[in-house]
Amino acid sequence: MTPPPARRIRAAGAPRNNLPRRGAVRRSQMITTYGVGSLIAVDNESFIVSGIDDADRSWDRDEAPVIHEHRLARVLKVDHFRLPPASDDASKDGIRVRRFPLWHSCPECDSLQHVRDFNPPPGKNICTDCEEDLVPSRFVMACEHGHIDDFPYWKWAHRHNREDGGSGHCGGEMRLRTSGRTASLRSILISCTCGAPEVSMEGAFRRSALADLKVRCSGKRPWLKGAPAEHCAEPPRTLQRGSSIVWQPILKSALSIPPYSGGLAADLDGHWQNLRGFSNPGEIAGYLKGAFNGKKVPSLDAVLELLAAENHEEAATPDESRGQDGPYLALRRQEYARLCDGNSERAQDRAEQFICEEPATDSSFLRPLGLDTPMLVKRLREVRALKAFSRVTVPEANLEVHEAALSLKPTNWLPAMEVHGEGVFVRLDEERLDKWAASVAVAARADRIHANHQRALRERASDPQQVPDSPASPRMVLLHSLAHALINEWSLDAGYPASSLRERLYADDSMAGLLIYTATSDSAGSLGGVVAQGEPDRLSKALRAAMRRAEWCSADPLCIETEATGTSSTNLAACHGCMMLPETSCEHNNGLLDRALLIGTPEDPAIGFFHNALAL
């Protein structure tokens, strides 16, 4: 979060709503870090970001423009997306927040109570007795269904001297102080003036700590204005207010590819329903002439191409959308086909947002390394939409988590961000890949990862009869490990920080490729450095260097010989010393990795797909 700007006096009559400005964050952070339902600290205060029920009306269209990504909108069943508002002191409105948690303490008198009981003056958050800034509660309780509430301090302090299930009040005043002896929870002491013994917060983070107190989930959703409490049977957990698992975004993304990448789809917004009702080109041409009267009329051929592409998607969706991830797999297959076919810059105008070409130099010498001809993605646009969020559990690849809603009522749009950048698309030689994957030793390693991941999916599934299948296969684990190795190598060779690069995997029976592209929306996104790494001679050198680097890890021999590691034991030979990436760069939360499938093991080098590359 960026530091909040200095308070300035607003121009008279500028704001539509007389709401105080509390701070500022980057626009992209409203999708990835401080989205709807998240907690955000500003100076000595804490807030929860409000839902989007009223945002369509309160967000100014100039500050929060509508963006379009037709394929992603169809999958998410919305009409469009909107960027979070880039507001300033003269703006009419902005991102709205609500105070949370509501329990505060005074560092001077140690009083611990609801913020309203301090009776602070309007616009201030101070203890009226001491005139000291109040400190928001460091602890909250939340459940896996997304509910969140204040920590039950009264019940925690009186847990040894009240009847089971009792929730009455003793009439005393709560106190919170820190002994200062250690930095642990043992030094945070809670007491009550009723005479209850002083207790520490030690043990509050045990998984069953609140359940032992007969504390149940309150079902509250404070980010949604006027939302009634829901019945919830999930056990609540104590969390630190700033913990990453208090809020985890559930993001869905898609690349803009032809025919939707030229801007025509956005121009036709509001006309799609009418265009679908026409049966012949003459009717469509007449409608366009009338609808764009006085403006540049879109090309009839381009509009017909868009309608044909949409009809093709509608026909293909029922077959490709089996299972929870079916629609997203269909998106990947469309992108894979376009990345393989390319989209020459010479045949496009300047509005085209997807340019993908083969290198100008010969790439045949990459064949012995197991690579097909790379594609240089000189221009791309990715839209990332915030679909929902989760608490307590981290959304991982194919793992089922409860999706907490962004609004009380369904909306026809979602908040999103767009990234313009560049990348390199790398494909493996499928004939050689199939032959390698048929090896018994290779299949055995992949099967171990698959079994561990499948067990994690089974444990997380709400319905044991509908457990999604793990995507872990020799092909997928190899592509994922290769993407990590190349990103780490390029971060050293090309000067890009690893956090500014991102992987996008295309791995199933019909796909065997990966896209490494710039993942930031700043100037590092389109300087040409990533595309340059895709030139055949540079890619060959980078691949060999990455494989030599993967031969040895600072944690070897433990790393290369490990039987299972990582979250839910979904990795084999992979650790922070060799394979891990920043969480913003990896699609699978640093799981489903094994560098032994790249370079082999000391006992069996042949199981490595690239083991021969080291000798070339």
C-alpha positions as MATLAB code, in Angstrom:
seq = 'MTPPPARRIRAAGAPRNNLPRRGAVRRSQMITTYGVGSLIAVDNESFIVSGIDDADRSWDRDEAPVIHEHRLARVLKVDHFRLPPASDDASKDGIRVRRFPLWHSCPECDSLQHVRDFNPPPGKNICTDCEEDLVPSRFVMACEHGHIDDFPYWKWAHRHNREDGGSGHCGGEMRLRTSGRTASLRSILISCTCGAPEVSMEGAFRRSALADLKVRCSGKRPWLKGAPAEHCAEPPRTLQRGSSIVWQPILKSALSIPPYSGGLAADLDGHWQNLRGFSNPGEIAGYLKGAFNGKKVPSLDAVLELLAAENHEEAATPDESRGQDGPYLALRRQEYARLCDGNSERAQDRAEQFICEEPATDSSFLRPLGLDTPMLVKRLREVRALKAFSRVTVPEANLEVHEAALSLKPTNWLPAMEVHGEGVFVRLDEERLDKWAASVAVAARADRIHANHQRALRERASDPQQVPDSPASPRMVLLHSLAHALINEWSLDAGYPASSLRERLYADDSMAGLLIYTATSDSAGSLGGVVAQGEPDRLSKALRAAMRRAEWCSADPLCIETEATGTSSTNLAACHGCMMLPETSCEHNNGLLDRALLIGTPEDPAIGFFHNALAL';
ca = [
       0.000    0.000    0.000;
       1.292    3.456   -0.825;
       1.465    5.955    2.027;
      -1.674    8.065    2.221;
      -1.258   11.526    0.754;
      -1.308   14.618    2.910;
      -4.802   15.834    3.655;
      -5.861   18.678    1.423;
      -8.956   20.829    1.474;
     -11.423   19.758   -1.180;
     -12.691   22.233   -3.720;
     -16.118   23.514   -2.768;
     -18.871   21.384   -4.226;
     -16.469   18.823   -5.738;
     -17.456   15.621   -3.930;
     -20.832   14.088   -4.537;
     -20.720   12.438   -1.123;
     -19.308   14.085    1.955;
     -17.089   11.117    2.834;
     -13.597   11.651    4.272;
     -10.646   10.439    2.234;
      -8.610    7.969    4.275;
      -5.741    6.914    2.025;
      -4.664    5.666   -1.367;
      -3.577    2.403   -3.003;
      -2.594    1.539   -6.537;
      -5.432    0.611   -8.877;
      -4.058   -2.897   -9.457;
      -3.964   -3.526   -5.692;
      -7.758   -3.254   -5.604;
      -7.808   -6.557   -7.491;
      -4.873   -8.445   -6.039;
      -4.287   -7.157   -2.491;
      -7.002   -4.822   -1.215;
     -10.080   -6.065   -3.044;
     -13.649   -6.282   -1.803;
     -13.776   -7.863    1.671;
     -10.102   -7.303    2.487;
      -8.750   -5.423    5.485;
      -6.675   -2.325    4.872;
      -4.669   -0.372    7.433;
      -4.419    3.399    7.064;
      -2.311    5.211    9.658;
      -3.741    4.079   13.042;
      -7.053    2.907   11.637;
      -8.324   -0.273   10.016;
     -11.079   -0.684    7.434;
     -12.759   -3.369    5.371;
     -13.324   -2.691    1.668;
     -17.044   -2.475    0.872;
     -18.894   -4.572   -1.693;
     -19.799   -3.476   -5.210;
     -23.595   -3.285   -4.816;
     -23.583    0.513   -5.120;
     -20.293    0.852   -7.003;
     -21.854    0.842  -10.467;
     -23.637    4.043   -9.486;
     -21.015    5.649   -7.252;
     -17.914    4.951   -9.368;
     -17.434    7.718  -11.909;
     -17.269    6.382  -15.464;
     -14.287    8.569  -16.302;
     -12.312    7.397  -13.269;
     -13.486    3.760  -13.413;
     -13.917    3.009  -17.122;
     -15.635   -0.056  -18.518;
     -13.298   -2.630  -20.059;
     -14.226   -5.559  -22.255;
     -12.921   -9.075  -22.664;
     -15.671  -10.949  -24.431;
     -14.443  -14.506  -23.854;
     -13.812  -14.040  -20.127;
     -17.123  -12.229  -19.646;
     -18.995  -15.169  -21.191;
     -17.304  -17.638  -18.854;
     -17.958  -15.506  -15.758;
     -21.527  -14.749  -16.934;
     -21.204  -10.969  -16.824;
     -21.619   -8.266  -19.449;
     -18.422   -6.326  -18.835;
     -15.711   -5.381  -16.353;
     -14.707   -2.127  -14.691;
     -11.376   -0.795  -13.577;
     -11.301    0.380   -9.935;
     -11.549    4.173   -9.797;
      -8.369    6.216  -10.041;
      -9.684    8.993   -7.802;
      -8.064   12.004   -6.197;
      -9.091   14.817   -3.850;
     -11.258   16.392   -6.543;
     -13.058   13.130   -7.328;
     -16.746   12.691   -6.769;
     -16.303    9.310   -5.120;
     -13.903    6.391   -4.789;
     -13.480    2.997   -3.166;
     -15.697    2.909   -0.102;
     -14.607    1.292    3.149;
     -16.184    0.552    6.501;
     -14.470    0.542    9.876;
     -13.409   -2.951   10.945;
     -12.604   -4.436   13.384;
     -14.864   -2.515   15.741;
     -13.079   -3.391   18.990;
     -10.247   -0.984   19.815;
      -7.887   -0.409   22.697;
      -6.297    2.709   24.139;
      -2.502    2.502   24.571;
      -2.631    4.987   27.461;
      -5.399    3.705   29.752;
      -5.449    0.102   28.357;
      -9.227    0.227   27.886;
     -10.530   -2.433   25.466;
     -14.035   -1.995   24.109;
     -16.218   -1.293   21.094;
     -15.105    1.878   19.307;
     -18.464    3.589   19.869;
     -18.049    3.222   23.635;
     -15.001    5.502   23.467;
     -17.390    8.156   22.127;
     -14.811    9.753   19.815;
     -15.669   13.057   18.123;
     -16.729   12.933   14.452;
     -13.833   12.346   12.080;
     -11.464   11.209   14.818;
     -10.560    7.845   16.278;
      -9.289    8.731   19.748;
      -9.910    7.901   23.379;
     -11.882   10.823   24.757;
     -10.379   10.404   28.233;
      -6.727   10.247   27.170;
      -6.901   11.934   23.746;
      -4.689    9.152   22.405;
      -5.194    7.472   19.038;
      -7.076    4.211   19.420;
      -5.496    0.963   18.233;
      -7.701   -1.436   16.225;
      -7.840   -4.996   17.500;
      -4.932   -7.065   16.237;
      -7.090  -10.178   16.182;
     -10.239  -11.182   14.322;
     -12.097  -14.435   13.858;
     -13.058  -15.835   10.472;
     -14.279  -19.058    8.917;
     -13.717  -20.852    5.620;
     -17.062  -19.578    4.287;
     -15.746  -16.027    4.261;
     -17.479  -14.702    7.383;
     -15.483  -12.425    9.653;
     -16.138  -10.828   13.038;
     -14.402   -9.272   16.018;
     -12.450  -11.551   18.319;
     -14.579  -12.523   21.387;
     -12.388  -10.906   24.015;
     -15.005  -11.116   26.784;
     -15.461  -14.857   26.385;
     -11.711  -15.378   26.153;
     -11.032  -13.475   29.370;
     -13.874  -15.162   31.282;
     -13.442  -18.669   29.912;
     -12.477  -20.113   33.312;
     -15.239  -18.514   35.380;
     -18.452  -18.725   33.354;
     -20.917  -21.483   32.660;
     -20.526  -23.507   29.478;
     -22.110  -21.569   26.643;
     -22.799  -18.569   28.846;
     -22.531  -15.178   27.202;
     -23.808  -12.846   29.905;
     -21.993   -9.707   30.981;
     -20.190   -9.281   34.255;
     -20.527   -5.492   34.319;
     -16.774   -4.961   34.346;
     -14.562   -3.147   31.856;
     -12.097   -4.970   29.633;
      -8.399   -4.103   29.626;
      -5.571   -4.995   27.216;
      -1.929   -4.457   27.984;
       1.442   -5.751   26.840;
       3.984   -6.916   29.390;
       6.881   -6.245   27.033;
       8.831   -9.266   28.228;
       8.613  -11.101   24.906;
       7.178  -10.571   21.442;
       4.948  -13.631   21.756;
       1.244  -13.918   22.463;
       2.107  -14.678   26.067;
       2.936  -10.986   26.566;
      -0.497   -9.779   25.382;
      -2.657   -9.767   28.500;
      -6.443   -9.452   28.735;
      -8.209   -8.625   32.015;
     -11.545   -7.425   33.347;
     -12.289   -5.120   36.276;
     -14.867   -7.627   37.526;
     -12.007   -9.542   39.116;
     -11.544  -12.292   36.532;
      -7.925  -13.492   36.455;
      -5.719  -11.854   33.847;
      -5.115  -14.161   30.874;
      -2.785  -14.003   27.905;
      -3.586  -14.558   24.245;
      -1.409  -17.668   24.209;
      -3.324  -20.553   22.688;
      -5.851  -18.350   20.879;
      -4.572  -19.522   17.509;
      -5.119  -23.209   18.142;
      -7.480  -24.648   15.544;
      -9.982  -25.625   18.245;
      -9.452  -22.631   20.557;
     -12.748  -20.919   19.776;
     -14.690  -24.165   19.454;
     -13.566  -25.072   22.975;
     -15.165  -21.816   24.155;
     -18.419  -22.789   22.428;
     -17.918  -19.815   20.101;
     -19.709  -20.349   16.800;
     -19.387  -18.474   13.562;
     -21.586  -15.376   13.642;
     -22.194  -15.471    9.885;
     -21.465  -11.750    9.575;
     -20.390  -10.130    6.296;
     -19.377   -6.597    7.302;
     -18.154   -5.695    3.805;
     -21.755   -5.916    2.512;
     -23.986   -3.063    3.630;
     -27.182   -4.313    5.259;
     -26.261   -7.978    4.799;
     -28.105  -10.238    7.273;
     -26.093  -12.741    9.273;
     -26.019  -16.169    7.652;
     -26.337  -19.478    9.439;
     -22.897  -21.066    9.354;
     -21.723  -24.356   10.778;
     -18.049  -23.790    9.982;
     -15.800  -23.460   13.057;
     -14.234  -19.972   13.304;
     -10.480  -19.469   13.546;
      -8.477  -16.756   15.260;
      -6.388  -14.785   12.770;
      -4.137  -11.779   12.934;
      -5.725   -8.803   11.241;
      -2.822   -8.437    8.806;
      -2.478  -12.128    7.985;
      -2.496  -13.055    4.304;
      -5.137  -15.749    4.838;
      -7.644  -13.186    6.120;
      -8.257  -12.408    2.430;
      -7.192  -14.322   -0.650;
      -8.434  -13.225   -4.100;
     -10.009  -15.650   -6.551;
      -8.870  -14.305   -9.908;
      -9.781  -15.408  -13.401;
      -7.940  -14.148  -16.449;
      -7.881  -14.350  -20.216;
      -5.717  -13.049  -23.039;
      -7.311  -10.865  -25.686;
      -6.952  -12.801  -28.946;
      -8.406  -12.284  -32.427;
     -11.094  -11.582  -33.375;
     -11.720   -9.875  -29.997;
      -8.363   -8.109  -29.690;
      -8.865   -5.329  -32.224;
     -11.197   -3.136  -30.195;
     -14.251   -3.843  -32.345;
     -15.880   -5.970  -29.627;
     -15.788   -2.977  -27.273;
     -17.230   -0.686  -29.959;
     -20.164   -3.051  -30.367;
     -20.987   -3.057  -26.654;
     -24.707   -2.515  -26.275;
     -25.419   -3.772  -29.792;
     -24.695   -7.484  -29.393;
     -28.225   -8.516  -28.526;
     -29.614   -6.743  -31.582;
     -26.925   -8.098  -33.906;
     -27.617  -11.677  -32.814;
     -31.227  -11.281  -33.929;
     -30.398  -10.670  -37.588;
     -30.231  -13.569  -40.032;
     -28.482  -12.089  -43.080;
     -25.597   -9.669  -43.752;
     -27.869   -7.073  -45.358;
     -29.857   -6.598  -42.158;
     -26.634   -6.329  -40.139;
     -25.208   -3.721  -42.552;
     -28.391   -1.647  -42.290;
     -28.368   -1.810  -38.499;
     -24.719   -0.756  -38.289;
     -25.318    2.222  -40.560;
     -28.146    3.439  -38.358;
     -26.518    2.628  -35.009;
     -23.249    4.398  -35.904;
     -24.819    7.344  -37.657;
     -22.285   10.150  -37.804;
     -19.483    7.856  -36.634;
     -17.144    5.476  -38.386;
     -19.181    2.390  -39.310;
     -17.419   -0.890  -38.406;
     -16.449   -3.197  -41.241;
     -19.242   -5.635  -42.068;
     -16.752   -8.467  -42.621;
     -15.179   -7.878  -39.205;
     -18.574   -7.874  -37.496;
     -19.559  -11.092  -39.275;
     -16.286  -12.669  -38.153;
     -17.045  -11.748  -34.550;
     -20.556  -13.189  -34.732;
     -19.242  -16.386  -36.336;
     -16.610  -16.753  -33.591;
     -19.261  -16.291  -30.924;
     -21.545  -18.880  -32.508;
     -18.616  -21.307  -32.665;
     -17.933  -20.798  -28.937;
     -21.581  -21.426  -28.089;
     -21.521  -24.674  -30.043;
     -18.231  -25.818  -28.482;
     -18.961  -24.895  -24.859;
     -21.255  -27.849  -23.963;
     -18.577  -30.355  -24.974;
     -15.616  -28.511  -23.481;
     -17.155  -27.385  -20.218;
     -17.285  -30.663  -18.365;
     -16.249  -30.235  -14.775;
     -15.588  -27.170  -12.696;
     -12.637  -25.954  -14.789;
     -14.107  -26.856  -18.173;
     -14.902  -23.292  -19.309;
     -11.444  -22.070  -18.350;
      -9.835  -25.002  -20.141;
     -11.762  -23.974  -23.257;
     -10.290  -20.473  -22.924;
      -6.781  -21.930  -22.747;
      -7.330  -24.094  -25.808;
      -8.457  -21.081  -27.829;
      -5.393  -19.135  -26.695;
      -3.079  -22.060  -27.445;
      -4.395  -22.377  -30.986;
      -3.923  -18.656  -31.608;
      -0.429  -18.633  -30.076;
       0.557  -21.506  -32.361;
      -0.933  -19.854  -35.467;
       0.417  -16.392  -34.706;
      -0.886  -12.979  -35.738;
       1.496  -11.013  -37.921;
       2.025   -7.348  -37.188;
       2.165   -6.472  -40.883;
      -1.445   -7.572  -41.411;
      -2.863   -5.601  -38.456;
      -3.574   -1.998  -37.586;
      -2.229   -0.160  -34.564;
      -5.332   -0.948  -32.504;
      -4.554   -4.674  -32.558;
      -3.693   -5.873  -29.030;
      -2.295   -9.288  -29.943;
       0.823   -9.543  -32.098;
       2.516  -12.956  -32.220;
       5.162  -13.889  -34.785;
       7.845  -16.467  -35.440;
      11.456  -15.327  -35.017;
      13.107  -13.977  -38.145;
      16.140  -16.229  -37.632;
      16.392  -19.984  -38.064;
      15.177  -22.009  -35.075;
      15.794  -25.547  -36.332;
      18.717  -26.028  -33.946;
      16.234  -25.945  -31.061;
      14.800  -29.301  -32.169;
      17.592  -31.394  -30.586;
      16.794  -29.623  -27.311;
      13.185  -30.832  -27.473;
      11.691  -27.435  -28.385;
       9.455  -26.499  -31.274;
       9.646  -23.082  -32.960;
       9.104  -20.381  -30.313;
       6.652  -17.544  -30.884;
       7.445  -13.936  -30.030;
       4.394  -12.278  -28.492;
       5.287   -8.657  -29.161;
       2.009   -7.281  -27.919;
      -0.575   -8.786  -25.601;
      -3.370   -7.736  -23.308;
      -4.514   -9.731  -20.307;
      -7.656   -9.015  -18.291;
      -7.694  -10.282  -14.689;
     -11.074  -10.209  -12.983;
     -11.767  -10.507   -9.266;
     -14.482  -13.157   -9.200;
     -14.681  -13.689   -5.427;
     -12.398  -14.223   -2.431;
     -11.738  -16.760    0.291;
     -10.654  -16.699    3.921;
      -8.613  -19.098    6.088;
      -7.851  -21.422    3.148;
      -5.626  -20.447    0.238;
      -7.152  -21.058   -3.221;
      -4.775  -23.432   -4.988;
      -4.858  -25.158   -8.339;
      -8.030  -27.256   -8.616;
      -8.592  -27.167   -4.848;
     -12.173  -26.378   -3.896;
     -12.654  -23.339   -1.664;
     -15.749  -21.437   -0.692;
     -16.144  -18.304   -2.794;
     -17.305  -15.314   -0.758;
     -19.446  -12.963   -2.846;
     -18.436   -9.419   -3.772;
     -22.013   -8.153   -3.589;
     -25.273   -8.865   -1.811;
     -27.169   -9.148   -5.091;
     -25.847  -10.503   -8.415;
     -24.298   -7.874  -10.675;
     -23.705   -7.855  -14.421;
     -20.078   -6.769  -14.023;
     -16.949   -7.498  -11.992;
     -13.928   -5.392  -11.008;
     -10.903   -6.155  -13.133;
      -7.542   -4.865  -14.294;
      -5.840   -5.058  -17.649;
      -2.157   -5.617  -18.317;
      -0.467   -4.692  -21.582;
       2.839   -6.374  -22.158;
       4.847   -8.898  -24.116;
       6.017  -12.467  -23.809;
       7.536  -15.593  -25.290;
       5.548  -18.719  -26.142;
       7.562  -21.944  -25.905;
       6.328  -25.277  -27.244;
       7.788  -28.714  -26.678;
       8.263  -31.321  -29.387;
       5.134  -33.412  -28.783;
       6.470  -36.577  -30.416;
       9.537  -36.573  -28.203;
       7.398  -35.530  -25.221;
       5.037  -38.494  -25.595;
       7.945  -40.907  -25.889;
       9.564  -39.464  -22.752;
       6.312  -39.487  -20.752;
       5.831  -43.205  -21.514;
       8.897  -44.051  -19.391;
       8.028  -46.040  -16.279;
      10.385  -44.018  -14.064;
       8.970  -40.715  -15.316;
       5.380  -41.860  -14.835;
       6.185  -43.062  -11.301;
       7.387  -39.627  -10.187;
       4.412  -37.871  -11.747;
       2.041  -40.424  -10.205;
       3.353  -39.623   -6.736;
       2.615  -35.936   -7.227;
      -0.784  -36.806   -8.703;
      -1.683  -39.055   -5.775;
      -0.709  -36.441   -3.172;
      -2.577  -33.690   -4.994;
      -5.629  -35.905   -5.475;
      -5.674  -36.631   -1.742;
      -5.623  -32.895   -1.024;
      -8.492  -32.374   -3.467;
     -10.461  -35.142   -1.777;
      -9.921  -33.645    1.672;
     -11.069  -30.215    0.510;
     -14.065  -31.351   -1.545;
     -17.477  -30.597   -0.059;
     -18.979  -33.510   -1.996;
     -16.878  -36.720   -1.946;
     -18.681  -37.864   -5.093;
     -17.549  -34.833   -7.106;
     -13.814  -34.565   -6.541;
     -12.037  -32.835   -9.453;
      -9.185  -34.727  -11.033;
      -5.673  -33.489  -10.397;
      -4.008  -31.962  -13.479;
      -0.643  -33.412  -12.439;
       0.804  -35.464  -15.300;
       4.345  -35.886  -16.664;
       3.576  -33.277  -19.332;
       2.085  -30.737  -16.940;
       4.771  -31.078  -14.221;
       7.514  -30.811  -16.845;
       6.052  -27.656  -18.395;
       5.508  -26.080  -14.994;
       9.046  -26.843  -13.822;
      10.453  -25.555  -17.125;
       8.540  -22.277  -16.743;
      10.001  -21.761  -13.264;
      13.519  -22.557  -14.459;
      13.286  -20.101  -17.366;
      11.795  -17.301  -15.248;
      14.580  -17.690  -12.701;
      17.178  -17.669  -15.482;
      15.709  -14.666  -17.278;
      15.501  -12.736  -14.019;
      19.279  -13.077  -13.797;
      20.154  -12.688  -17.473;
      17.614  -10.143  -18.733;
      17.429   -7.910  -15.690;
      13.736   -8.481  -15.032;
      12.812   -9.223  -11.417;
      11.119  -12.603  -11.163;
       8.041  -10.942   -9.660;
       7.500   -8.984  -12.897;
       7.289  -12.166  -14.988;
       4.386  -14.554  -15.003;
       3.710  -18.038  -16.344;
       0.668  -19.230  -18.276;
       0.589  -22.982  -18.825;
      -1.041  -24.877  -21.673;
      -0.877  -28.526  -20.674;
      -3.241  -31.348  -21.512;
      -3.411  -34.120  -24.100;
      -3.756  -31.578  -26.915;
      -1.470  -28.816  -25.595;
       2.209  -28.683  -24.652;
       3.306  -25.103  -24.292;
       3.952  -22.263  -21.887;
       3.809  -18.501  -22.110;
       6.154  -16.364  -20.045;
       5.097  -12.736  -20.112;
       5.357   -9.503  -18.213;
       2.927   -9.500  -15.306;
       3.071   -5.863  -14.254;
       1.123   -2.870  -15.472;
       4.045   -0.443  -15.182;
       6.873    0.414  -17.591;
       8.533   -2.968  -17.116;
       5.723   -4.497  -19.129;
       6.631   -3.471  -22.663;
      10.298   -2.644  -23.060;
      11.083   -5.474  -25.468;
      13.437   -7.328  -23.150;
      11.264  -10.414  -22.764;
      10.644  -10.754  -26.507;
      14.391  -10.577  -27.080;
      14.829  -13.637  -24.840;
      12.717  -15.631  -27.294;
      15.159  -15.274  -30.164;
      16.407  -18.820  -30.926;
      20.061  -18.222  -30.073;
      19.210  -16.499  -26.781;
      16.584  -19.098  -25.897;
      19.070  -21.920  -26.536;
      21.668  -20.332  -24.266;
      19.086  -19.554  -21.572;
      17.727  -23.103  -21.622;
      21.171  -24.670  -21.248;
      22.072  -22.249  -18.459;
      18.787  -22.952  -16.676;
      19.333  -26.700  -16.861;
      22.893  -26.396  -15.558;
      21.580  -24.274  -12.706;
      18.888  -26.873  -11.980;
      21.492  -29.628  -11.705;
      22.483  -28.464   -8.259;
      20.522  -26.958   -5.399;
      21.978  -25.578   -2.189;
      19.689  -27.998   -0.335;
      21.014  -31.074   -2.179;
      21.157  -33.988   -1.615;
      18.049  -33.534    0.532;
      16.166  -31.664   -2.192;
      16.787  -34.065   -5.066;
      16.137  -37.127   -2.873;
      13.005  -35.895   -1.111;
       9.876  -38.013   -1.358;
       7.426  -35.141   -0.936;
       7.550  -31.450   -0.113;
       5.518  -28.281   -0.481;
       1.881  -27.610    0.392;
      -0.040  -30.893    0.663;
       3.171  -32.675   -0.470;
       2.535  -31.722   -4.107;
       6.224  -31.212   -4.981;
       9.138  -33.608   -5.248;
      12.578  -32.103   -6.022;
      11.655  -28.441   -5.605;
      12.428  -25.902   -2.907;
      13.142  -22.199   -2.418;
      16.757  -22.807   -3.335;
      16.026  -23.998   -6.864;
      12.450  -23.868   -8.184;
      10.195  -21.548   -6.192;
       8.963  -18.230   -7.578;
       7.199  -15.200   -6.089;
       3.525  -16.044   -5.584;
       2.496  -13.466   -8.197;
       4.403  -15.368  -10.890;
       3.059  -18.896  -10.392;
      -0.361  -20.213  -11.375;
      -0.241  -23.139   -8.968;
       1.014  -21.579   -5.716;
       4.455  -23.152   -6.166;
       3.015  -26.662   -6.303;
       3.252  -29.497   -8.850;
       7.001  -29.040   -9.386;
       9.873  -31.487   -9.844;
      13.231  -30.445  -11.307;
      14.227  -34.100  -11.631;
      11.894  -34.282  -14.626;
      14.036  -31.559  -16.212;
      17.564  -32.889  -15.641;
      17.117  -36.318  -14.038;
      18.569  -37.612  -10.791;
      22.147  -38.701  -10.017;
      20.960  -42.323  -10.071;
      18.877  -42.009  -13.251;
      19.721  -38.974  -15.425;
      17.583  -40.342  -18.275;
      14.301  -39.387  -16.597;
      15.151  -35.743  -17.284;
      13.587  -34.465  -20.505;
      16.531  -32.096  -21.054;
      19.337  -34.317  -19.799;
      20.783  -34.525  -23.325;
      20.769  -30.730  -23.644;
      23.552  -30.512  -21.096;
      25.834  -32.538  -23.346;
      25.122  -30.534  -26.541;
];
